[in-house]
PDB file of C-alpha atoms in Angstrom:
ATOM      1  CA  UNK A  26     355.552 245.102  15.534  1.00  0.00           C
ATOM      2  CA  UNK A  27     354.649 246.951  18.900  1.00  0.00           C
ATOM      3  CA  UNK A  28     357.071 249.821  17.733  1.00  0.00           C
ATOM      4  CA  UNK A  29     355.569 250.560  14.550  1.00  0.00           C
ATOM      5  CA  UNK A  30     351.551 250.450  16.333  1.00  0.00           C
ATOM      6  CA  UNK A  31     353.138 253.608  18.686  1.00  0.00           C
ATOM      7  CA  UNK A  32     354.868 255.143  15.399  1.00  0.00           C
ATOM      8  CA  UNK A  33     351.408 254.703  13.440  1.00  0.00           C
ATOM      9  CA  UNK A  34     349.329 256.662  16.677  1.00  0.00           C
ATOM     10  CA  UNK A  35     351.968 258.715  17.166  1.00  0.00           C
ATOM     11  CA  UNK A  36     351.292 259.981  13.717  1.00  0.00           C
ATOM     12  CA  UNK A  37     347.845 260.077  13.989  1.00  0.00           C
ATOM     13  CA  UNK A  38     347.785 262.126  17.284  1.00  0.00           C
ATOM     14  CA  UNK A  39     350.163 264.870  15.082  1.00  0.00           C
ATOM     15  CA  UNK A  40     347.542 264.873  12.046  1.00  0.00           C
ATOM     16  CA  UNK A  41     345.077 265.271  14.213  1.00  0.00           C
ATOM     17  CA  UNK A  42     345.978 267.751  16.657  1.00  0.00           C
ATOM     18  CA  UNK A  43     347.306 269.481  12.530  1.00  0.00           C
ATOM     19  CA  UNK A  44     344.378 269.484  12.110  1.00  0.00           C
ATOM     20  CA  UNK A  45     342.042 271.026  14.975  1.00  0.00           C
ATOM     21  CA  UNK A  46     345.088 273.654  14.106  1.00  0.00           C
ATOM     22  CA  UNK A  47     344.362 274.674  10.997  1.00  0.00           C
ATOM     23  CA  UNK A  48     340.294 274.639  11.820  1.00  0.00           C
ATOM     24  CA  UNK A  49     340.872 277.094  14.993  1.00  0.00           C
ATOM     25  CA  UNK A  50     343.869 279.511  13.018  1.00  0.00           C
ATOM     26  CA  UNK A  51     340.983 279.649  10.084  1.00  0.00           C
ATOM     27  CA  UNK A  52     338.710 280.397  12.455  1.00  0.00           C
ATOM     28  CA  UNK A  53     340.634 283.153  13.688  1.00  0.00           C
ATOM     29  CA  UNK A  54     340.666 285.086  11.051  1.00  0.00           C
ATOM     30  CA  UNK A  55     337.654 285.573  10.252  1.00  0.00           C
ATOM     31  CA  UNK A  56     336.650 288.323  11.262  1.00  0.00           C
ATOM     32  CA  UNK A  57     333.775 288.949  13.536  1.00  0.00           C
ATOM     33  CA  UNK A  58     333.381 292.663  15.392  1.00  0.00           C
ATOM     34  CA  UNK A  59     329.762 292.599  18.131  1.00  0.00           C
ATOM     35  CA  UNK A  60     328.709 296.009  18.589  1.00  0.00           C
ATOM     36  CA  UNK A  61     327.681 296.458  22.910  1.00  0.00           C
ATOM     37  CA  UNK A  62     323.979 298.020  24.086  1.00  0.00           C
ATOM     38  CA  UNK A  63     323.789 297.855  27.631  1.00  0.00           C
ATOM     39  CA  UNK A  64     319.772 298.506  27.769  1.00  0.00           C
ATOM     40  CA  UNK A  65     320.216 297.862  32.248  1.00  0.00           C
ATOM     41  CA  UNK A  66     323.176 300.583  32.680  1.00  0.00           C
ATOM     42  CA  UNK A  67     320.596 303.211  29.895  1.00  0.00           C
ATOM     43  CA  UNK A  68     318.079 302.362  32.043  1.00  0.00           C
ATOM     44  CA  UNK A  69     318.548 302.814  35.792  1.00  0.00           C
ATOM     45  CA  UNK A  70     320.682 304.263  35.578  1.00  0.00           C
ATOM     46  CA  UNK A  71     318.925 306.869  33.442  1.00  0.00           C
ATOM     47  CA  UNK A  72     316.363 310.085  35.544  1.00  0.00           C
ATOM     48  CA  UNK A  73     312.584 309.406  35.088  1.00  0.00           C
ATOM     49  CA  UNK A  74     312.664 312.654  33.250  1.00  0.00           C
ATOM     50  CA  UNK A  75     314.607 310.848  30.601  1.00  0.00           C
ATOM     51  CA  UNK A  76     312.578 306.902  29.519  1.00  0.00           C
ATOM     52  CA  UNK A  77     311.489 309.151  26.048  1.00  0.00           C
ATOM     53  CA  UNK A  78     315.422 309.326  25.288  1.00  0.00           C
ATOM     54  CA  UNK A  79     315.669 305.783  26.503  1.00  0.00           C
ATOM     55  CA  UNK A  80     312.971 304.571  24.798  1.00  0.00           C
ATOM     56  CA  UNK A  81     313.644 305.476  21.545  1.00  0.00           C
ATOM     57  CA  UNK A  82     317.115 303.779  21.948  1.00  0.00           C
ATOM     58  CA  UNK A  83     315.551 300.878  22.514  1.00  0.00           C
ATOM     59  CA  UNK A  84     312.396 300.903  22.295  1.00  0.00           C
ATOM     60  CA  UNK A  85     311.880 297.611  21.663  1.00  0.00           C
ATOM     61  CA  UNK A  86     312.589 297.042  25.171  1.00  0.00           C
ATOM     62  CA  UNK A  87     309.497 299.010  25.637  1.00  0.00           C
ATOM     63  CA  UNK A  88     305.887 297.467  25.091  1.00  0.00           C
ATOM     64  CA  UNK A  89     303.217 299.468  23.223  1.00  0.00           C
ATOM     65  CA  UNK A  90     300.688 300.228  25.651  1.00  0.00           C
ATOM     66  CA  UNK A  91     302.407 300.183  28.075  1.00  0.00           C
ATOM     67  CA  UNK A  92     301.654 303.094  30.467  1.00  0.00           C
ATOM     68  CA  UNK A  93     305.159 305.538  31.463  1.00  0.00           C
ATOM     69  CA  UNK A  94     304.219 305.013  35.289  1.00  0.00           C
ATOM     70  CA  UNK A  95     305.957 301.398  34.969  1.00  0.00           C
ATOM     71  CA  UNK A  96     308.703 302.257  34.086  1.00  0.00           C
ATOM     72  CA  UNK A  97     308.963 304.859  36.489  1.00  0.00           C
ATOM     73  CA  UNK A  98     308.347 303.046  38.584  1.00  0.00           C
ATOM     74  CA  UNK A  99     310.775 300.256  37.773  1.00  0.00           C
ATOM     75  CA  UNK A 100     313.984 302.949  38.077  1.00  0.00           C
ATOM     76  CA  UNK A 101     312.236 303.934  41.212  1.00  0.00           C
ATOM     77  CA  UNK A 102     311.671 300.189  43.386  1.00  0.00           C
ATOM     78  CA  UNK A 103     314.290 299.863  45.402  1.00  0.00           C
ATOM     79  CA  UNK A 104     314.479 295.618  45.488  1.00  0.00           C
ATOM     80  CA  UNK A 105     314.519 296.142  40.918  1.00  0.00           C
ATOM     81  CA  UNK A 106     317.162 298.345  42.507  1.00  0.00           C
ATOM     82  CA  UNK A 107     319.082 296.542  43.938  1.00  0.00           C
ATOM     83  CA  UNK A 108     319.304 294.105  41.646  1.00  0.00           C
ATOM     84  CA  UNK A 109     321.198 296.114  39.513  1.00  0.00           C
ATOM     85  CA  UNK A 110     323.237 297.278  41.577  1.00  0.00           C
ATOM     86  CA  UNK A 111     324.761 293.542  42.527  1.00  0.00           C
ATOM     87  CA  UNK A 112     324.218 292.994  38.256  1.00  0.00           C
ATOM     88  CA  UNK A 113     326.639 295.887  38.289  1.00  0.00           C
ATOM     89  CA  UNK A 114     328.848 294.212  40.619  1.00  0.00           C
ATOM     90  CA  UNK A 115     329.914 291.570  38.195  1.00  0.00           C
ATOM     91  CA  UNK A 116     329.311 293.064  34.875  1.00  0.00           C
ATOM     92  CA  UNK A 117     330.222 296.461  34.958  1.00  0.00           C
ATOM     93  CA  UNK A 118     332.567 296.119  32.349  1.00  0.00           C
ATOM     94  CA  UNK A 119     331.837 293.746  29.890  1.00  0.00           C
ATOM     95  CA  UNK A 120     334.399 292.916  27.937  1.00  0.00           C
ATOM     96  CA  UNK A 121     335.249 290.045  28.604  1.00  0.00           C
ATOM     97  CA  UNK A 122     332.308 287.899  27.505  1.00  0.00           C
ATOM     98  CA  UNK A 123     331.611 290.716  25.086  1.00  0.00           C
ATOM     99  CA  UNK A 124     335.413 288.940  23.646  1.00  0.00           C
ATOM    100  CA  UNK A 125     334.500 285.353  24.329  1.00  0.00           C
ATOM    101  CA  UNK A 126     331.197 286.120  22.197  1.00  0.00           C
ATOM    102  CA  UNK A 127     332.839 287.466  19.551  1.00  0.00           C
ATOM    103  CA  UNK A 128     335.290 284.627  19.503  1.00  0.00           C
ATOM    104  CA  UNK A 129     332.552 282.048  19.716  1.00  0.00           C
ATOM    105  CA  UNK A 130     330.283 283.896  17.120  1.00  0.00           C
ATOM    106  CA  UNK A 131     333.997 283.639  14.602  1.00  0.00           C
ATOM    107  CA  UNK A 132     332.988 280.102  15.104  1.00  0.00           C
ATOM    108  CA  UNK A 133     328.915 279.913  14.177  1.00  0.00           C
ATOM    109  CA  UNK A 134     330.864 281.734  10.916  1.00  0.00           C
ATOM    110  CA  UNK A 135     333.219 279.207   9.963  1.00  0.00           C
ATOM    111  CA  UNK A 136     330.632 276.399   9.996  1.00  0.00           C
ATOM    112  CA  UNK A 137     327.111 278.845   9.210  1.00  0.00           C
ATOM    113  CA  UNK A 138     328.697 281.728   7.259  1.00  0.00           C
ATOM    114  CA  UNK A 139     325.483 282.896   6.052  1.00  0.00           C
ATOM    115  CA  UNK A 140     324.528 283.581   9.506  1.00  0.00           C
ATOM    116  CA  UNK A 141     323.730 287.014  10.617  1.00  0.00           C
ATOM    117  CA  UNK A 142     326.049 288.731  13.322  1.00  0.00           C
ATOM    118  CA  UNK A 143     324.009 290.339  15.983  1.00  0.00           C
ATOM    119  CA  UNK A 144     324.108 292.581  17.944  1.00  0.00           C
ATOM    120  CA  UNK A 145     324.751 292.280  21.723  1.00  0.00           C
ATOM    121  CA  UNK A 146     322.499 293.832  24.168  1.00  0.00           C
ATOM    122  CA  UNK A 147     322.570 292.781  28.343  1.00  0.00           C
ATOM    123  CA  UNK A 148     319.444 293.633  29.900  1.00  0.00           C
ATOM    124  CA  UNK A 149     317.912 292.728  33.721  1.00  0.00           C
ATOM    125  CA  UNK A 150     315.112 290.520  33.958  1.00  0.00           C
ATOM    126  CA  UNK A 151     312.283 289.148  36.244  1.00  0.00           C
ATOM    127  CA  UNK A 152     314.845 286.125  36.400  1.00  0.00           C
ATOM    128  CA  UNK A 153     313.017 283.836  34.460  1.00  0.00           C
ATOM    129  CA  UNK A 154     315.303 280.937  33.451  1.00  0.00           C
ATOM    130  CA  UNK A 155     313.129 280.178  30.402  1.00  0.00           C
ATOM    131  CA  UNK A 156     315.054 283.082  28.755  1.00  0.00           C
ATOM    132  CA  UNK A 157     318.116 282.875  30.517  1.00  0.00           C
ATOM    133  CA  UNK A 158     319.400 284.936  26.174  1.00  0.00           C
ATOM    134  CA  UNK A 159     317.550 284.990  22.898  1.00  0.00           C
ATOM    135  CA  UNK A 160     318.935 284.873  19.652  1.00  0.00           C
ATOM    136  CA  UNK A 161     316.892 286.806  17.076  1.00  0.00           C
ATOM    137  CA  UNK A 162     318.973 287.574  14.308  1.00  0.00           C
ATOM    138  CA  UNK A 163     320.382 290.443  14.254  1.00  0.00           C
ATOM    139  CA  UNK A 164     320.438 290.975  18.321  1.00  0.00           C
ATOM    140  CA  UNK A 165     321.194 288.956  20.534  1.00  0.00           C
ATOM    141  CA  UNK A 166     319.912 289.667  24.411  1.00  0.00           C
ATOM    142  CA  UNK A 167     321.584 288.077  27.600  1.00  0.00           C
ATOM    143  CA  UNK A 168     319.677 288.165  31.429  1.00  0.00           C
ATOM    144  CA  UNK A 169     322.300 289.675  33.449  1.00  0.00           C
ATOM    145  CA  UNK A 170     320.498 288.626  36.841  1.00  0.00           C
ATOM    146  CA  UNK A 171     320.517 284.889  35.543  1.00  0.00           C
ATOM    147  CA  UNK A 172     324.475 284.851  35.343  1.00  0.00           C
ATOM    148  CA  UNK A 173     325.453 285.838  39.240  1.00  0.00           C
ATOM    149  CA  UNK A 174     326.480 282.598  40.557  1.00  0.00           C
ATOM    150  CA  UNK A 175     324.455 279.757  42.020  1.00  0.00           C
ATOM    151  CA  UNK A 176     325.318 280.634  45.375  1.00  0.00           C
ATOM    152  CA  UNK A 177     324.346 283.994  45.108  1.00  0.00           C
ATOM    153  CA  UNK A 178     321.214 285.251  47.710  1.00  0.00           C
ATOM    154  CA  UNK A 179     318.691 285.761  44.496  1.00  0.00           C
ATOM    155  CA  UNK A 180     318.619 282.288  43.831  1.00  0.00           C
ATOM    156  CA  UNK A 181     317.291 281.008  47.282  1.00  0.00           C
ATOM    157  CA  UNK A 182     314.020 279.952  45.126  1.00  0.00           C
ATOM    158  CA  UNK A 183     315.234 278.069  43.097  1.00  0.00           C
ATOM    159  CA  UNK A 184     315.966 274.250  43.371  1.00  0.00           C
ATOM    160  CA  UNK A 185     319.609 273.019  43.273  1.00  0.00           C
ATOM    161  CA  UNK A 186     319.616 271.610  39.209  1.00  0.00           C
ATOM    162  CA  UNK A 187     318.824 274.641  38.608  1.00  0.00           C
ATOM    163  CA  UNK A 188     321.124 277.417  40.461  1.00  0.00           C
ATOM    164  CA  UNK A 189     323.967 275.474  39.246  1.00  0.00           C
ATOM    165  CA  UNK A 190     323.570 276.560  36.427  1.00  0.00           C
ATOM    166  CA  UNK A 191     323.300 280.593  37.029  1.00  0.00           C
ATOM    167  CA  UNK A 192     326.474 280.860  36.829  1.00  0.00           C
ATOM    168  CA  UNK A 193     328.737 282.882  34.032  1.00  0.00           C
ATOM    169  CA  UNK A 194     330.500 280.081  32.518  1.00  0.00           C
ATOM    170  CA  UNK A 195     326.933 278.521  31.623  1.00  0.00           C
ATOM    171  CA  UNK A 196     326.973 281.835  29.251  1.00  0.00           C
ATOM    172  CA  UNK A 197     327.763 280.918  26.057  1.00  0.00           C
ATOM    173  CA  UNK A 198     325.957 277.445  26.165  1.00  0.00           C
ATOM    174  CA  UNK A 199     323.270 279.155  26.497  1.00  0.00           C
ATOM    175  CA  UNK A 200     324.033 281.021  23.549  1.00  0.00           C
ATOM    176  CA  UNK A 201     324.332 278.244  21.543  1.00  0.00           C
ATOM    177  CA  UNK A 202     320.978 276.993  22.656  1.00  0.00           C
ATOM    178  CA  UNK A 203     319.117 279.718  21.873  1.00  0.00           C
ATOM    179  CA  UNK A 204     321.126 279.845  18.410  1.00  0.00           C
ATOM    180  CA  UNK A 205     320.857 276.245  18.118  1.00  0.00           C
ATOM    181  CA  UNK A 206     317.094 277.229  18.253  1.00  0.00           C
ATOM    182  CA  UNK A 207     316.709 279.111  15.242  1.00  0.00           C
ATOM    183  CA  UNK A 208     319.088 276.718  12.826  1.00  0.00           C
ATOM    184  CA  UNK A 209     317.381 272.974  14.604  1.00  0.00           C
ATOM    185  CA  UNK A 210     314.158 271.900  12.757  1.00  0.00           C
ATOM    186  CA  UNK A 211     311.893 270.207  15.642  1.00  0.00           C
ATOM    187  CA  UNK A 212     311.695 266.060  15.091  1.00  0.00           C
ATOM    188  CA  UNK A 213     308.146 265.352  13.425  1.00  0.00           C
ATOM    189  CA  UNK A 214     308.094 262.194  15.404  1.00  0.00           C
ATOM    190  CA  UNK A 215     307.896 262.085  18.866  1.00  0.00           C
ATOM    191  CA  UNK A 216     309.069 259.285  20.327  1.00  0.00           C
ATOM    192  CA  UNK A 217     311.982 259.174  22.561  1.00  0.00           C
ATOM    193  CA  UNK A 218     314.820 258.736  19.830  1.00  0.00           C
ATOM    194  CA  UNK A 219     313.742 261.546  17.715  1.00  0.00           C
ATOM    195  CA  UNK A 220     313.848 263.573  20.520  1.00  0.00           C
ATOM    196  CA  UNK A 221     316.929 262.489  22.103  1.00  0.00           C
ATOM    197  CA  UNK A 222     318.963 262.585  18.327  1.00  0.00           C
ATOM    198  CA  UNK A 223     317.346 265.752  18.584  1.00  0.00           C
ATOM    199  CA  UNK A 224     318.960 267.179  21.873  1.00  0.00           C
ATOM    200  CA  UNK A 225     322.162 265.665  20.547  1.00  0.00           C
ATOM    201  CA  UNK A 226     322.455 267.237  17.972  1.00  0.00           C
ATOM    202  CA  UNK A 227     322.262 271.047  19.489  1.00  0.00           C
ATOM    203  CA  UNK A 228     324.495 269.421  22.373  1.00  0.00           C
ATOM    204  CA  UNK A 229     327.444 268.073  19.385  1.00  0.00           C
ATOM    205  CA  UNK A 230     327.208 271.828  18.014  1.00  0.00           C
ATOM    206  CA  UNK A 231     328.903 273.215  21.467  1.00  0.00           C
ATOM    207  CA  UNK A 232     331.205 270.718  20.804  1.00  0.00           C
ATOM    208  CA  UNK A 233     332.213 272.222  17.845  1.00  0.00           C
ATOM    209  CA  UNK A 234     331.264 275.871  18.661  1.00  0.00           C
ATOM    210  CA  UNK A 235     332.919 276.170  22.362  1.00  0.00           C
ATOM    211  CA  UNK A 236     335.781 273.432  21.876  1.00  0.00           C
ATOM    212  CA  UNK A 237     337.738 274.869  24.990  1.00  0.00           C
ATOM    213  CA  UNK A 238     334.816 274.421  27.671  1.00  0.00           C
ATOM    214  CA  UNK A 239     333.651 270.881  29.405  1.00  0.00           C
ATOM    215  CA  UNK A 240     331.099 268.331  28.794  1.00  0.00           C
ATOM    216  CA  UNK A 241     329.568 269.382  32.496  1.00  0.00           C
ATOM    217  CA  UNK A 242     329.556 273.151  31.364  1.00  0.00           C
ATOM    218  CA  UNK A 243     328.138 271.853  27.015  1.00  0.00           C
ATOM    219  CA  UNK A 244     325.509 270.210  28.990  1.00  0.00           C
ATOM    220  CA  UNK A 245     324.932 272.025  32.170  1.00  0.00           C
ATOM    221  CA  UNK A 246     325.818 269.412  34.769  1.00  0.00           C
ATOM    222  CA  UNK A 247     327.921 268.973  37.543  1.00  0.00           C
ATOM    223  CA  UNK A 248     331.890 266.920  36.568  1.00  0.00           C
ATOM    224  CA  UNK A 249     330.114 264.591  38.915  1.00  0.00           C
ATOM    225  CA  UNK A 250     326.784 263.635  36.470  1.00  0.00           C
ATOM    226  CA  UNK A 251     329.025 263.047  34.211  1.00  0.00           C
ATOM    227  CA  UNK A 252     330.601 260.703  35.889  1.00  0.00           C
ATOM    228  CA  UNK A 253     327.750 259.142  36.798  1.00  0.00           C
ATOM    229  CA  UNK A 254     326.493 259.015  32.982  1.00  0.00           C
ATOM    230  CA  UNK A 255     329.944 257.425  31.873  1.00  0.00           C
ATOM    231  CA  UNK A 256     329.261 255.198  34.002  1.00  0.00           C
ATOM    232  CA  UNK A 257     326.145 253.870  33.747  1.00  0.00           C
ATOM    233  CA  UNK A 258     325.872 254.736  29.773  1.00  0.00           C
ATOM    234  CA  UNK A 259     325.551 250.927  29.217  1.00  0.00           C
ATOM    235  CA  UNK A 260     322.388 250.105  31.965  1.00  0.00           C
ATOM    236  CA  UNK A 261     320.332 253.246  30.832  1.00  0.00           C
ATOM    237  CA  UNK A 262     320.782 251.958  26.791  1.00  0.00           C
ATOM    238  CA  UNK A 263     319.888 248.436  27.928  1.00  0.00           C
ATOM    239  CA  UNK A 264     316.917 249.968  30.180  1.00  0.00           C
ATOM    240  CA  UNK A 265     315.592 252.294  26.765  1.00  0.00           C
ATOM    241  CA  UNK A 266     315.768 248.685  24.465  1.00  0.00           C
ATOM    242  CA  UNK A 267     314.592 246.791  27.498  1.00  0.00           C
ATOM    243  CA  UNK A 268     311.671 248.194  28.332  1.00  0.00           C
ATOM    244  CA  UNK A 269     310.901 249.017  23.973  1.00  0.00           C
ATOM    245  CA  UNK A 270     311.043 252.874  24.899  1.00  0.00           C
ATOM    246  CA  UNK A 271     313.145 254.074  21.885  1.00  0.00           C
ATOM    247  CA  UNK A 272     310.717 254.059  19.730  1.00  0.00           C
ATOM    248  CA  UNK A 273     307.767 255.059  21.479  1.00  0.00           C
ATOM    249  CA  UNK A 274     305.709 258.162  21.250  1.00  0.00           C
ATOM    250  CA  UNK A 275     304.926 257.807  25.176  1.00  0.00           C
ATOM    251  CA  UNK A 276     304.061 261.145  26.327  1.00  0.00           C
ATOM    252  CA  UNK A 277     305.816 261.020  29.930  1.00  0.00           C
ATOM    253  CA  UNK A 278     308.571 260.061  28.340  1.00  0.00           C
ATOM    254  CA  UNK A 279     310.333 263.936  27.713  1.00  0.00           C
ATOM    255  CA  UNK A 280     309.452 264.861  31.233  1.00  0.00           C
ATOM    256  CA  UNK A 281     311.283 261.148  32.436  1.00  0.00           C
ATOM    257  CA  UNK A 282     314.755 261.655  30.759  1.00  0.00           C
ATOM    258  CA  UNK A 283     314.533 264.839  28.215  1.00  0.00           C
ATOM    259  CA  UNK A 284     313.324 267.887  29.908  1.00  0.00           C
ATOM    260  CA  UNK A 285     314.663 270.239  32.981  1.00  0.00           C
ATOM    261  CA  UNK A 286     313.900 268.042  35.938  1.00  0.00           C
ATOM    262  CA  UNK A 287     316.138 267.751  39.009  1.00  0.00           C
ATOM    263  CA  UNK A 288     316.792 263.435  38.388  1.00  0.00           C
ATOM    264  CA  UNK A 289     315.747 261.410  35.425  1.00  0.00           C
ATOM    265  CA  UNK A 290     312.991 259.191  36.145  1.00  0.00           C
ATOM    266  CA  UNK A 291     312.944 255.731  35.852  1.00  0.00           C
ATOM    267  CA  UNK A 292     311.194 254.466  38.518  1.00  0.00           C
ATOM    268  CA  UNK A 293     314.092 252.085  40.393  1.00  0.00           C
ATOM    269  CA  UNK A 294     316.464 252.837  43.303  1.00  0.00           C
ATOM    270  CA  UNK A 295     319.262 254.909  40.696  1.00  0.00           C
ATOM    271  CA  UNK A 296     316.537 257.471  40.209  1.00  0.00           C
ATOM    272  CA  UNK A 297     318.152 259.987  43.203  1.00  0.00           C
ATOM    273  CA  UNK A 298     321.840 258.711  41.820  1.00  0.00           C
ATOM    274  CA  UNK A 299     320.851 260.259  38.313  1.00  0.00           C
ATOM    275  CA  UNK A 300     320.539 264.112  36.897  1.00  0.00           C
ATOM    276  CA  UNK A 301     317.599 265.074  34.735  1.00  0.00           C
ATOM    277  CA  UNK A 302     317.858 264.959  31.429  1.00  0.00           C
ATOM    278  CA  UNK A 303     320.028 261.570  30.901  1.00  0.00           C
ATOM    279  CA  UNK A 304     318.221 260.967  27.363  1.00  0.00           C
ATOM    280  CA  UNK A 305     319.669 263.816  25.778  1.00  0.00           C
ATOM    281  CA  UNK A 306     323.122 263.035  26.725  1.00  0.00           C
ATOM    282  CA  UNK A 307     322.909 259.132  25.608  1.00  0.00           C
ATOM    283  CA  UNK A 308     320.935 261.595  22.247  1.00  0.00           C
ATOM    284  CA  UNK A 309     324.753 263.473  22.766  1.00  0.00           C
ATOM    285  CA  UNK A 310     326.562 259.850  22.303  1.00  0.00           C
ATOM    286  CA  UNK A 311     324.641 258.561  19.530  1.00  0.00           C
ATOM    287  CA  UNK A 312     325.182 261.862  17.068  1.00  0.00           C
ATOM    288  CA  UNK A 313     328.663 261.932  18.000  1.00  0.00           C
ATOM    289  CA  UNK A 314     329.737 258.545  17.195  1.00  0.00           C
ATOM    290  CA  UNK A 315     327.067 259.091  13.532  1.00  0.00           C
ATOM    291  CA  UNK A 316     330.294 261.778  13.282  1.00  0.00           C
ATOM    292  CA  UNK A 317     332.859 259.538  14.774  1.00  0.00           C
ATOM    293  CA  UNK A 318     332.206 256.817  12.181  1.00  0.00           C
ATOM    294  CA  UNK A 319     330.124 259.378   8.678  1.00  0.00           C
ATOM    295  CA  UNK A 320     333.307 261.555   8.945  1.00  0.00           C
ATOM    296  CA  UNK A 321     332.124 262.234   5.201  1.00  0.00           C
ATOM    297  CA  UNK A 322     328.750 264.543   5.949  1.00  0.00           C
ATOM    298  CA  UNK A 323     328.713 267.997   7.345  1.00  0.00           C
ATOM    299  CA  UNK A 324     328.170 269.928  10.197  1.00  0.00           C
ATOM    300  CA  UNK A 325     324.957 271.498   7.694  1.00  0.00           C
ATOM    301  CA  UNK A 326     324.038 267.944   6.529  1.00  0.00           C
ATOM    302  CA  UNK A 327     323.555 265.953   9.705  1.00  0.00           C
ATOM    303  CA  UNK A 328     320.728 268.806  11.507  1.00  0.00           C
ATOM    304  CA  UNK A 329     318.937 268.253   8.487  1.00  0.00           C
ATOM    305  CA  UNK A 330     319.139 264.006   8.525  1.00  0.00           C
ATOM    306  CA  UNK A 331     316.833 261.886  10.070  1.00  0.00           C
ATOM    307  CA  UNK A 332     317.478 260.734  13.724  1.00  0.00           C
ATOM    308  CA  UNK A 333     316.506 256.620  13.089  1.00  0.00           C
ATOM    309  CA  UNK A 334     319.204 257.315   9.432  1.00  0.00           C
ATOM    310  CA  UNK A 335     321.618 258.629  12.304  1.00  0.00           C
ATOM    311  CA  UNK A 336     321.074 256.419  14.665  1.00  0.00           C
ATOM    312  CA  UNK A 337     321.358 253.362  11.835  1.00  0.00           C
ATOM    313  CA  UNK A 338     324.519 254.844  10.907  1.00  0.00           C
ATOM    314  CA  UNK A 339     326.107 255.786  14.367  1.00  0.00           C
ATOM    315  CA  UNK A 340     327.019 251.937  14.990  1.00  0.00           C
ATOM    316  CA  UNK A 341     326.322 253.224  18.565  1.00  0.00           C
ATOM    317  CA  UNK A 342     326.858 250.776  21.691  1.00  0.00           C
ATOM    318  CA  UNK A 343     327.593 251.617  24.997  1.00  0.00           C
ATOM    319  CA  UNK A 344     330.313 249.370  26.406  1.00  0.00           C
ATOM    320  CA  UNK A 345     329.405 247.331  29.492  1.00  0.00           C
TER     321      UNK A 345
END
């Protein structure tokens, strides 16, 4: 009997691998070619007298009403030029990153065929971590100053929980977040479960669009934070149930469990050990459980579904 079970299990594994390889083979055949624009190079390598031609080439980067003196002063500014020099050290050649982004958009086109393939624009901004990447239909803008490595000297004033994701490897997960922002409709209900499942949908998109990435890279955790979340999953779930938080719309809950933070706020001793955004992580597990138990549901259908419907059909129950 054990022999038959082993053979059946092995057959299932082969089927799963074959299915995955068929999807990846189909994705490889999708033609994607993205034009790359290096705005920061055009801007900082320009002579101030050439500003007019740079503005004509990149009008979207020059808001109306701003005098040219602002831009010429920026070109000459020592701090901006030092930042540009550091970005050039790491990203003077953007070929490998461009290839990775094109591969990502092959995956996006496979699941969402009508999506417009954007052109890539690299730039240097004022280190606003809320806008590391911006995807707007035909343009994908990447702020390279926020991908120099978490130990870079320019990041000394950022808290560690933000700094840990200022890595090159986080660029593609950030692009998926920007893409998800355009296709996911924010939940009408503001209870914790709805917010968790909304985040879970975004993270599930990273599962299918970034199959070679680890869970830690997809959510922006360290491996230790992933381990903590797995080990305490049942405990956290029990806490949410016992405190009747799932269907609560308490305005404090997003900052406690969903939004970026150094740790989550259970108001218990475990707080300082916990990563922030554990509500996102549990929402991810709910969506994964739903897709595993409802294989007939497509990704396009998933992103439109109500959170409570997903939860009820997910059969989610973490093991103690």
